Short mmCIF file of C-alpha atoms in Angstrom, two decimals:
data_model
loop_
_atom_site.label_atom_id
_atom_site.label_comp_id
_atom_site.label_asym_id
_atom_site.label_seq_id
_atom_site.Cartn_x
_atom_site.Cartn_y
_atom_site.Cartn_z
CA MET A 1 0.00 0.02 -0.02
CA ILE A 2 1.33 3.43 -0.94
CA ASP A 3 0.34 6.48 1.11
CA THR A 4 0.08 9.39 -1.32
CA ALA A 5 -1.44 11.94 1.04
CA ARG A 6 -1.39 15.36 -0.53
CA PRO A 7 -0.80 18.83 0.96
CA THR A 8 -3.74 21.12 1.31
CA ARG A 9 -4.89 23.85 -1.10
CA PRO A 10 -8.29 25.46 -1.89
CA THR A 11 -10.92 23.11 -3.23
CA PRO A 12 -11.49 23.49 -6.98
CA ARG A 13 -14.78 23.13 -8.84
CA HIS A 14 -14.58 21.41 -12.17
CA SER A 15 -16.60 22.09 -15.32
CA GLY A 16 -17.22 18.51 -16.34
CA ASP A 17 -14.14 18.32 -18.58
CA GLY A 18 -11.44 18.81 -16.00
CA ALA A 19 -11.28 22.58 -16.04
CA VAL A 20 -11.27 24.47 -12.73
CA ARG A 21 -14.04 27.08 -12.47
CA GLY A 22 -13.43 28.74 -9.11
CA THR A 23 -13.13 27.91 -5.45
CA LEU A 24 -15.61 27.05 -2.75
CA PRO A 25 -16.39 29.16 0.30
CA PRO A 26 -15.08 27.84 3.63
CA ALA A 27 -16.85 24.65 4.77
CA GLU A 28 -19.03 24.76 7.84
CA PRO A 29 -17.64 23.28 11.12
CA LEU A 30 -17.63 19.49 11.26
CA GLU A 31 -19.99 19.31 14.25
CA VAL A 32 -22.51 21.61 12.59
CA ALA A 33 -22.34 19.63 9.36
CA ALA A 34 -22.75 16.36 11.28
CA ARG A 35 -25.92 17.61 13.05
CA ARG A 36 -27.33 18.85 9.76
CA ARG A 37 -26.67 15.48 8.11
CA ARG A 38 -28.18 13.52 10.95
CA ARG A 39 -31.38 15.59 10.74
CA ALA A 40 -31.49 15.00 6.95
CA GLY A 41 -30.93 11.30 7.56
CA ARG A 42 -33.79 11.08 10.05
CA ARG A 43 -36.09 12.76 7.52
CA ARG A 44 -35.07 10.30 4.79
CA ASN A 45 -35.63 7.37 7.14
CA ALA A 46 -39.07 8.67 8.03
CA VAL A 47 -40.00 8.93 4.33
CA THR A 48 -38.54 5.45 3.71
CA ASP A 49 -40.64 4.01 6.53
CA LEU A 50 -43.76 5.76 5.20
CA LEU A 51 -43.28 4.38 1.68
CA GLY A 52 -42.71 0.87 3.04
CA ILE A 53 -45.91 1.14 5.14
CA LEU A 54 -47.86 2.40 2.13
CA ALA A 55 -46.71 -0.61 0.10
CA TRP A 56 -47.97 -3.07 2.72
CA VAL A 57 -51.11 -1.06 3.27
CA SER A 58 -51.94 -1.37 -0.43
CA ALA A 59 -51.77 -5.18 -0.17
CA ALA A 60 -53.94 -5.10 2.95
CA VAL A 61 -56.48 -2.91 1.20
CA ALA A 62 -56.65 -5.44 -1.66
CA VAL A 63 -57.67 -8.14 0.78
CA MET A 64 -59.94 -5.89 2.78
CA LEU A 65 -61.86 -4.87 -0.30
CA TRP A 66 -62.55 -8.52 -0.98
CA LEU A 67 -63.62 -9.14 2.60
CA VAL A 68 -66.25 -6.38 2.38
CA SER A 69 -67.58 -7.66 -0.95
CA PRO A 70 -70.84 -9.73 -0.89
CA GLY A 71 -69.16 -12.71 -2.51
CA SER A 72 -66.77 -13.25 0.43
CA HIS A 73 -69.70 -14.13 2.72
CA THR A 74 -71.21 -16.85 0.59
CA VAL A 75 -68.59 -19.53 0.97
CA VAL A 76 -70.13 -22.99 0.40
CA GLY A 77 -68.14 -26.25 0.66
CA ILE A 78 -64.61 -27.00 -0.38
CA GLY A 79 -65.21 -25.45 -3.83
CA GLY A 80 -66.08 -22.12 -2.20
CA TRP A 81 -62.98 -22.15 0.03
CA LEU A 82 -60.70 -22.94 -2.92
CA THR A 83 -62.29 -20.26 -5.06
CA ASP A 84 -62.01 -17.60 -2.35
CA ALA A 85 -58.39 -18.51 -1.71
CA GLY A 86 -57.72 -18.16 -5.39
CA ILE A 87 -59.32 -14.75 -5.46
CA VAL A 88 -57.23 -13.51 -2.52
CA ALA A 89 -54.03 -14.82 -4.18
CA GLY A 90 -54.91 -13.07 -7.38
CA LEU A 91 -55.66 -9.74 -5.71
CA VAL A 92 -52.49 -9.75 -3.67
CA ALA A 93 -50.45 -10.74 -6.73
CA THR A 94 -51.95 -7.99 -8.81
CA ASP A 95 -51.31 -5.45 -6.12
CA LEU A 96 -47.64 -6.55 -5.88
CA VAL A 97 -47.28 -6.42 -9.66
CA LEU A 98 -48.42 -2.78 -9.64
CA VAL A 99 -46.00 -2.10 -6.75
CA MET A 100 -43.25 -3.59 -8.94
CA LEU A 101 -44.17 -1.29 -11.78
CA VAL A 102 -44.05 1.76 -9.49
CA LEU A 103 -40.56 0.67 -8.15
CA ALA A 104 -39.31 0.34 -11.77
CA ALA A 105 -40.84 3.70 -12.89
CA ARG A 106 -37.80 5.68 -11.62
CA VAL A 107 -39.97 8.07 -9.65
CA PRO A 108 -37.74 10.86 -8.23
CA LEU A 109 -39.21 10.62 -4.72
CA ILE A 110 -38.41 6.85 -4.58
CA ASP A 111 -34.92 7.40 -6.02
CA ARG A 112 -34.12 10.16 -3.53
CA THR A 113 -35.45 8.05 -0.62
CA PHE A 114 -34.45 4.47 -1.41
CA GLY A 115 -31.99 4.88 -4.26
CA GLN A 116 -32.90 3.40 -7.64
CA ASP A 117 -30.62 0.35 -7.18
CA ASN A 118 -32.40 -0.51 -3.92
CA ALA A 119 -35.81 0.00 -5.53
CA ILE A 120 -34.88 -2.34 -8.39
CA ALA A 121 -33.57 -4.93 -5.91
CA VAL A 122 -36.95 -4.94 -4.17
CA HIS A 123 -38.63 -5.05 -7.57
CA ARG A 124 -36.62 -8.18 -8.45
CA SER A 125 -37.28 -9.81 -5.04
CA LEU A 126 -41.05 -9.59 -5.64
CA GLY A 127 -40.86 -11.46 -8.94
CA LYS A 128 -40.96 -15.05 -7.62
CA PRO A 129 -43.61 -14.41 -4.90
CA VAL A 130 -45.84 -12.75 -7.48
CA LEU A 131 -45.36 -15.69 -9.87
CA TYR A 132 -46.24 -18.21 -7.14
CA LEU A 133 -49.33 -16.23 -6.21
CA LEU A 134 -50.49 -15.97 -9.86
CA LEU A 135 -49.98 -19.69 -10.37
CA ALA A 136 -51.86 -20.39 -7.11
CA HIS A 137 -54.60 -18.00 -8.30
CA GLY A 138 -55.13 -19.92 -11.52
CA ALA A 139 -54.83 -23.35 -9.95
CA LEU A 140 -57.11 -22.66 -6.95
CA LEU A 141 -59.83 -21.04 -9.09
CA THR A 142 -59.79 -23.92 -11.55
CA LEU A 143 -59.98 -26.52 -8.72
CA GLY A 144 -62.66 -24.42 -6.85
CA TYR A 145 -64.87 -23.93 -9.90
CA GLY A 146 -64.46 -27.59 -10.81
CA ALA A 147 -65.34 -28.77 -7.29
CA SER A 148 -68.43 -26.57 -7.23
CA ALA A 149 -69.56 -27.75 -10.70
CA GLY A 150 -68.56 -31.34 -10.23
CA THR A 151 -66.10 -31.27 -13.13
CA GLY A 152 -62.40 -32.17 -13.34
CA PRO A 153 -59.52 -29.67 -13.72
CA ILE A 154 -59.06 -30.30 -17.48
CA ALA A 155 -62.78 -29.89 -18.27
CA GLU A 156 -62.88 -26.75 -16.08
CA THR A 157 -59.81 -25.27 -17.80
CA ILE A 158 -61.49 -25.80 -21.19
CA ALA A 159 -64.64 -24.19 -19.87
CA LEU A 160 -62.71 -21.20 -18.57
CA PHE A 161 -61.11 -20.72 -22.01
CA SER A 162 -64.59 -20.17 -23.42
CA THR A 163 -65.33 -17.41 -20.85
CA PRO A 164 -64.97 -13.89 -22.20
CA ASP A 165 -61.56 -12.25 -21.38
CA MET A 166 -60.18 -15.46 -19.76
CA PRO A 167 -57.92 -16.27 -22.71
CA LEU A 168 -56.28 -12.87 -22.17
CA ALA A 169 -55.79 -13.78 -18.48
CA TYR A 170 -53.98 -16.97 -19.47
CA LEU A 171 -51.86 -14.97 -21.94
CA GLY A 172 -50.95 -12.55 -19.19
CA LEU A 173 -49.92 -15.36 -16.91
CA GLY A 174 -47.78 -16.89 -19.69
CA LEU A 175 -46.08 -13.56 -20.32
CA PHE A 176 -45.30 -13.07 -16.67
CA VAL A 177 -43.84 -16.60 -16.41
CA ALA A 178 -41.54 -15.72 -19.34
CA VAL A 179 -40.46 -12.47 -17.62
CA VAL A 180 -39.65 -14.11 -14.31
CA VAL A 181 -37.85 -17.10 -15.84
CA SER A 182 -35.73 -14.74 -18.02
CA SER A 183 -34.74 -12.86 -14.88
CA LEU A 184 -33.33 -15.85 -13.08
CA VAL A 185 -29.57 -15.42 -12.77
CA ALA A 186 -28.74 -18.73 -14.51
CA VAL A 187 -31.02 -17.89 -17.43
CA ARG A 188 -30.12 -14.19 -17.72
CA ARG A 189 -26.43 -14.93 -18.01
CA ARG A 190 -27.14 -16.97 -21.16
CA LEU A 191 -29.31 -14.34 -22.80
CA PRO A 192 -28.05 -11.38 -24.78
CA TYR A 193 -29.02 -8.13 -22.98
CA GLU A 194 -31.19 -7.09 -25.96
CA ALA A 195 -33.21 -10.39 -25.82
CA TRP A 196 -33.63 -10.12 -22.06
CA HIS A 197 -34.75 -6.49 -22.34
CA VAL A 198 -37.39 -7.29 -24.97
CA ILE A 199 -38.70 -10.17 -22.81
CA HIS A 200 -38.76 -7.93 -19.71
CA LEU A 201 -40.85 -5.35 -21.59
CA LEU A 202 -43.57 -8.02 -21.82
CA SER A 203 -44.38 -7.35 -18.14
CA TYR A 204 -46.23 -4.23 -19.31
CA ALA A 205 -48.24 -6.31 -21.79
CA ALA A 206 -48.96 -8.89 -19.08
CA VAL A 207 -50.47 -6.29 -16.80
CA LEU A 208 -52.64 -4.78 -19.56
CA VAL A 209 -54.01 -8.05 -20.96
CA ALA A 210 -54.91 -9.28 -17.44
CA LEU A 211 -57.01 -6.21 -16.61
CA PRO A 212 -60.13 -7.08 -18.69
CA HIS A 213 -60.82 -10.36 -16.86
CA MET A 214 -60.60 -8.55 -13.53
CA LEU A 215 -63.34 -6.21 -14.57
CA SER A 216 -65.61 -8.73 -16.32
CA VAL A 217 -65.27 -11.90 -14.26
CA GLY A 218 -66.58 -12.30 -10.69
CA SER A 219 -68.27 -9.94 -8.32
CA VAL A 220 -65.33 -8.42 -6.47
CA LEU A 221 -64.84 -5.74 -9.10
CA ALA A 222 -68.44 -5.46 -10.17
CA GLN A 223 -69.51 -2.40 -12.05
CA GLY A 224 -70.59 0.55 -9.85
CA THR A 225 -68.59 -0.64 -6.81
CA TRP A 226 -65.87 1.21 -4.89
CA GLN A 227 -63.62 -1.81 -5.45
CA ARG A 228 -63.74 -1.23 -9.17
CA VAL A 229 -62.90 2.45 -8.77
CA TYR A 230 -60.00 1.59 -6.47
CA TRP A 231 -58.40 -0.93 -8.85
CA ILE A 232 -58.84 1.23 -11.91
CA ALA A 233 -57.20 4.12 -10.02
CA LEU A 234 -54.36 1.89 -8.96
CA TYR A 235 -53.75 0.78 -12.56
CA VAL A 236 -53.89 4.36 -13.75
CA LEU A 237 -51.40 5.45 -11.08
CA ALA A 238 -48.89 2.68 -11.81
CA LEU A 239 -49.06 2.84 -15.60
CA GLY A 240 -49.21 6.65 -15.48
CA LEU A 241 -45.99 6.80 -13.49
CA ILE A 242 -44.30 4.46 -15.99
CA ALA A 243 -45.51 6.63 -18.93
CA LEU A 244 -44.43 9.85 -17.24
CA TYR A 245 -41.02 8.99 -15.81
CA ARG A 246 -39.84 6.26 -18.21
CA PHE A 247 -40.98 7.83 -21.44
CA ALA A 248 -42.37 11.38 -21.36
CA LEU A 249 -39.86 13.04 -18.99
CA PRO A 250 -36.78 11.52 -20.61
CA LEU A 251 -38.01 12.88 -23.93
CA VAL A 252 -38.40 16.37 -22.43
CA VAL A 253 -34.88 16.20 -20.85
CA THR A 254 -33.36 14.90 -24.08
CA PHE A 255 -34.82 17.59 -26.34
CA ARG A 256 -34.32 20.39 -23.82
CA HIS A 257 -30.58 19.72 -23.36
CA ARG A 258 -29.76 18.42 -26.90
CA ILE A 259 -26.91 16.18 -25.80
CA ARG A 260 -24.45 14.84 -28.40
CA VAL A 261 -21.10 13.10 -28.44
CA VAL A 262 -18.13 15.39 -29.14
CA GLY A 263 -15.26 12.95 -28.48
CA VAL A 264 -14.34 9.45 -27.42
CA GLU A 265 -11.05 9.23 -25.50
CA PRO A 266 -9.34 5.92 -24.78
CA ILE A 267 -7.87 5.99 -21.30
CA ALA A 268 -6.96 2.31 -20.85
CA PRO A 269 -7.39 -0.98 -22.67
CA GLY A 270 -11.13 -1.50 -22.99
CA VAL A 271 -12.01 1.80 -21.27
CA VAL A 272 -13.07 5.08 -22.89
CA SER A 273 -14.25 8.46 -21.66
CA ILE A 274 -17.15 9.79 -23.73
CA HIS A 275 -17.17 13.56 -23.83
CA LEU A 276 -20.62 15.11 -24.30
CA ALA A 277 -21.86 18.56 -25.19
CA GLY A 278 -25.30 20.04 -24.69
CA ARG A 279 -27.33 23.01 -23.55
CA ASP A 280 -27.63 24.02 -19.83
CA LEU A 281 -26.25 20.62 -18.65
CA ASP A 282 -25.61 22.17 -15.21
CA ARG A 283 -29.39 22.43 -14.86
CA LEU A 284 -29.78 18.64 -14.90
CA GLY A 285 -29.27 18.87 -11.15
CA THR A 286 -26.60 16.19 -11.21
CA GLU A 287 -24.79 15.47 -7.92
CA GLY A 288 -21.39 13.89 -7.78
CA GLY A 289 -21.78 10.09 -7.59
CA GLN A 290 -24.96 9.84 -9.61
CA TYR A 291 -25.57 7.99 -12.88
CA GLY A 292 -27.81 8.32 -15.88
CA VAL A 293 -29.35 5.83 -18.27
CA TRP A 294 -27.85 6.69 -21.65
CA ARG A 295 -29.04 5.77 -25.15
CA PHE A 296 -26.76 6.59 -28.10
CA TRP A 297 -28.71 6.99 -31.32
CA THR A 298 -26.54 5.24 -33.82
CA ALA A 299 -27.29 2.23 -36.02
CA ARG A 300 -25.38 -0.13 -33.74
CA THR A 301 -26.39 1.19 -30.31
CA TRP A 302 -29.86 2.74 -30.40
CA TRP A 303 -31.68 -0.32 -28.97
CA HIS A 304 -29.51 -0.63 -25.87
CA ALA A 305 -29.74 1.79 -22.92
CA HIS A 306 -26.72 1.92 -20.62
CA PRO A 307 -26.73 2.82 -16.87
CA VAL A 308 -23.42 4.73 -16.54
CA SER A 309 -22.15 7.01 -13.80
CA PHE A 310 -20.99 10.55 -14.50
CA SER A 311 -17.19 10.55 -14.20
CA ALA A 312 -17.19 14.35 -13.76
CA VAL A 313 -19.86 16.75 -12.58
CA PRO A 314 -21.48 18.39 -15.65
CA GLY A 315 -20.70 21.99 -16.45
CA ARG A 316 -22.86 24.44 -18.35
CA ASP A 317 -22.33 22.78 -21.72
CA ARG A 318 -20.11 19.80 -21.11
CA ALA A 319 -20.40 16.40 -19.41
CA ARG A 320 -18.40 13.18 -19.33
CA ILE A 321 -18.96 9.53 -18.66
CA THR A 322 -16.34 6.78 -18.57
CA VAL A 323 -17.22 3.28 -19.76
CA ARG A 324 -15.48 -0.05 -19.50
CA ASP A 325 -16.01 -2.79 -22.04
CA LEU A 326 -18.13 -5.32 -20.06
CA GLY A 327 -19.85 -6.89 -23.02
CA ALA A 328 -20.86 -6.45 -26.62
CA GLY A 329 -23.20 -3.51 -25.88
CA SER A 330 -20.68 -1.43 -23.88
CA ALA A 331 -17.87 -2.38 -26.35
CA ARG A 332 -19.81 -0.60 -29.12
CA LEU A 333 -19.74 2.62 -27.15
CA GLY A 334 -15.95 2.88 -27.69
CA ARG A 335 -16.60 3.09 -31.48
CA ILE A 336 -19.21 5.87 -31.42
CA THR A 337 -18.36 8.74 -33.76
CA PRO A 338 -18.63 12.39 -32.68
CA GLY A 339 -21.94 13.99 -33.47
CA ALA A 340 -24.09 11.08 -32.30
CA PHE A 341 -27.30 12.23 -30.60
CA VAL A 342 -27.77 11.03 -26.99
CA SER A 343 -30.91 10.64 -24.84
CA LEU A 344 -30.76 10.57 -21.04
CA GLU A 345 -32.87 9.27 -18.22
CA GLY A 346 -31.83 10.67 -14.87
CA PRO A 347 -29.71 11.58 -13.03
CA TYR A 348 -30.35 8.86 -10.45
CA GLY A 349 -28.74 7.50 -7.35
CA LEU A 350 -28.10 8.10 -3.63
CA PHE A 351 -24.33 7.62 -3.89
CA THR A 352 -23.92 11.34 -3.12
CA SER A 353 -22.81 13.58 -0.31
CA ARG A 354 -26.48 14.24 0.40
CA ALA A 355 -26.60 10.77 2.01
CA ARG A 356 -23.89 11.60 4.52
CA THR A 357 -24.61 11.56 8.27
CA ALA A 358 -21.11 11.34 9.80
CA PRO A 359 -18.34 13.93 10.19
CA TYR A 360 -15.72 12.05 8.16
CA LEU A 361 -15.75 10.61 4.65
CA ALA A 362 -14.19 7.32 3.54
CA LEU A 363 -14.11 6.53 -0.20
CA VAL A 364 -13.15 3.08 -1.57
CA ALA A 365 -13.13 2.36 -5.32
CA SER A 366 -11.94 -0.45 -7.56
CA GLY A 367 -11.73 -0.63 -11.34
CA ILE A 368 -14.40 1.35 -13.18
CA GLY A 369 -15.98 1.99 -9.79
CA ILE A 370 -13.71 5.01 -9.69
CA THR A 371 -16.22 7.01 -11.77
CA PRO A 372 -18.85 7.88 -9.12
CA VAL A 373 -16.16 8.20 -6.42
CA ARG A 374 -14.19 10.67 -8.52
CA SER A 375 -17.28 12.83 -9.22
CA LEU A 376 -18.43 12.54 -5.57
CA LEU A 377 -15.01 13.80 -4.39
CA GLU A 378 -15.22 16.67 -6.91
CA ASP A 379 -18.68 17.70 -5.74
CA THR A 380 -18.20 17.52 -1.95
CA ASP A 381 -17.26 20.46 0.24
CA LEU A 382 -14.40 19.14 2.42
CA ARG A 383 -12.11 20.38 5.10
CA PRO A 384 -8.45 19.30 5.13
CA GLY A 385 -8.25 15.81 6.68
CA GLU A 386 -11.98 15.15 6.51
CA ALA A 387 -11.83 12.61 3.67
CA THR A 388 -9.64 9.56 2.97
CA VAL A 389 -9.62 7.84 -0.44
CA LEU A 390 -8.50 4.31 -1.20
CA LEU A 391 -8.10 3.25 -4.85
CA ARG A 392 -7.75 -0.45 -5.69
CA GLY A 393 -6.49 -1.98 -8.94
CA THR A 394 -5.01 -5.23 -10.08
CA ASP A 395 -2.30 -3.60 -12.23
CA ALA A 396 -1.37 -0.36 -14.01
CA ASP A 397 -4.02 -0.99 -16.72
CA GLN A 398 -6.84 -0.66 -14.07
CA GLN A 399 -5.80 2.74 -12.73
CA TYR A 400 -8.59 4.61 -14.53
CA LEU A 401 -8.78 8.34 -13.67
CA TRP A 402 -6.40 7.87 -10.74
CA HIS A 403 -4.35 10.99 -11.67
CA GLU A 404 -7.52 13.14 -11.68
CA THR A 405 -8.63 11.68 -8.38
CA ALA A 406 -5.17 12.29 -6.90
CA ASP A 407 -5.37 15.95 -8.01
CA LEU A 408 -8.78 16.30 -6.37
CA ALA A 409 -7.48 14.66 -3.18
CA GLU A 410 -4.58 17.13 -3.16
CA ALA A 411 -6.89 20.05 -3.73
CA THR A 412 -9.20 19.06 -0.84
CA GLY A 413 -6.46 18.10 1.60
CA SER A 414 -7.64 14.49 1.57
CA ARG A 415 -5.47 11.46 2.20
CA LEU A 416 -5.09 9.18 -0.74
CA TYR A 417 -4.01 5.51 -0.65
CA THR A 418 -3.49 3.22 -3.58
CA MET A 419 -3.50 -0.57 -3.45
CA VAL A 420 -2.18 -2.42 -6.53
CA GLY A 421 -1.90 -6.16 -6.98
CA HIS A 422 -3.92 -9.38 -7.38
CA ARG A 423 -6.42 -10.43 -4.77
CA SER A 424 -5.38 -12.59 -1.91
CA ARG A 425 -5.46 -16.32 -2.76
CA SER A 426 -7.99 -16.91 0.01
CA ARG A 427 -10.58 -14.91 -1.97
CA GLU A 428 -12.05 -13.90 1.37
CA SER A 429 -10.21 -10.63 1.35
CA TRP A 430 -10.59 -7.62 -0.92
CA MET A 431 -6.93 -6.70 -0.46
CA THR A 432 -3.70 -7.94 -2.04
CA GLU A 433 -1.66 -10.83 -0.63
CA GLU A 434 1.02 -8.44 0.60
CA ASP A 435 -1.51 -6.27 2.40
CA VAL A 436 -3.04 -9.31 4.11
CA ARG A 437 0.40 -10.39 5.37
CA ARG A 438 1.07 -6.90 6.68
CA GLY A 439 -2.22 -6.96 8.60
CA VAL A 440 -3.72 -4.00 6.72
CA SER A 441 -7.46 -3.43 7.46
CA LEU A 442 -10.12 -0.81 6.87
CA ARG A 443 -9.45 0.43 10.41
CA SER A 444 -5.74 0.95 9.68
CA VAL A 445 -6.45 2.79 6.39
CA PHE A 446 -9.33 4.88 7.85
CA PRO A 447 -8.50 5.80 11.49
CA ASN A 448 -11.88 7.55 11.83
CA LEU A 449 -13.82 4.66 10.21
CA LEU A 450 -16.54 4.47 12.83
CA GLN A 451 -17.14 8.22 12.54
CA SER A 452 -17.13 8.08 8.74
CA ASP A 453 -19.65 7.64 5.96
CA LEU A 454 -18.16 4.78 3.88
CA TYR A 455 -18.76 4.90 0.11
CA VAL A 456 -17.73 1.75 -1.75
CA CYS A 457 -17.92 1.14 -5.50
CA GLY A 458 -16.50 -1.69 -7.57
CA PRO A 459 -17.23 -5.20 -8.78
CA ARG A 460 -20.08 -6.80 -6.81
CA ALA A 461 -18.14 -9.64 -5.12
CA TRP A 462 -15.26 -7.36 -4.25
CA SER A 463 -17.37 -4.49 -2.85
CA ASP A 464 -19.42 -6.94 -0.83
CA LEU A 465 -16.24 -8.04 0.93
CA VAL A 466 -15.35 -4.44 1.77
CA VAL A 467 -18.81 -3.82 3.18
CA ARG A 468 -18.67 -7.05 5.16
CA GLU A 469 -15.44 -5.97 6.85
CA ALA A 470 -16.96 -2.56 7.56
CA ARG A 471 -19.94 -4.14 9.27
CA LEU A 472 -17.72 -6.42 11.32
CA ALA A 473 -15.71 -3.40 12.39
CA GLY A 474 -18.90 -1.83 13.69
CA VAL A 475 -19.74 0.79 11.08
CA PRO A 476 -23.49 1.58 11.41
CA GLU A 477 -25.60 0.41 8.48
CA HIS A 478 -26.82 3.94 7.70
CA GLN A 479 -23.16 5.09 7.24
CA ILE A 480 -22.49 2.51 4.50
CA HIS A 481 -23.23 3.48 0.89
CA GLN A 482 -22.56 0.86 -1.80
CA GLU A 483 -22.69 1.13 -5.57
CA ARG A 484 -22.06 -2.21 -7.31
CA PHE A 485 -20.63 -2.66 -10.77
CA GLU A 486 -20.64 -6.03 -12.48
CA SER A 487 -17.09 -7.29 -12.93
#
């Protein structure tokens, strides 16, 4: 490990392409800043709790509306019990599907509160439970109707296909099965991103084609009831948020700022910085550490959107992202020619100084994970000695943007460490073999670790090891901020 701590000088502000554009006013005292951050953290936690409660309340309301319907009080025999269980499973599943859509809609309030990566993690975790509930919904209703009519499952299934809107319901179930199966890790690794993305878009079609049978079959959503009004409003809300934040707003942002590629700069084997120009890019409201979802409108790249962090805070008319070749899609970005038109969703992410609650700052980055760490360091008001930065790389080819980060550390009076070498053979450590032998730890690199907000970004398996050590060292969960990049 090499300690490259730098002397102090005034903190610069960069214009998005490396140019200094002035100096910051003096930072507020550490204890004042810490109290302000703790108050902001409590407000975020309160909003997080409220949104979580609302999600559970929506599922409870779905069941309650069934309980107050006339049909729930006329249970007769085993067929009635099976039918009612199937109805409950279907209502809860539908509610959770709509929650999944809202979580994937990139709503700014959800992003600022949970972080989009956390919202998508919850979205993914609901996939299997929803699938099981939908399968139970279909099976229980088929068995229940069959038991009540004295027919077998096959005959009842054939009869259901002749019921208006039921073929659409079966189609919706089949589409959702395809979406969930394609999202399984073992399956997704074998699918090209483009194929997976197209299959995943079928979830919108699954929701739409399932709606008619909800409105036309059964008495729970009978015409003229409050239940019908509630579910239609829920559908309008979920699909409206998708339409607004996934389609309409990105179009507005794209045409307002008119972003285009002005240069592609190779900085290491398989890594390029893409320089962008546009109008009023500083009004995007980007904070250091955030990312956008970028779509480059060329013949080879237009169908593939890329979530990529800003590697510098945008200036008035310039911005920059830095991309590593992690597959066929990202490899094409290195061959984009200047002048290509670019559309943007975002910025997104909680990997920013706004999430801080502690008086000190600890930054750890590996590989292309340097990009949000570099922009976070650029965009954070720091006192000398307040921040410590650790950069990790296997060899010289992985030292992306290290010189820029070192200059920022020097300018802010931050301590900078570099750690170069292959991972320890035990694979249980995120450090090099030499550092393991020397007894290096997070506590030795960051003396104020327990009083620091720890920001970690790098390959998933590596960053998980860093976070595990931080937790074992006693760093509170709310002081750990993790951004994962696939290795």
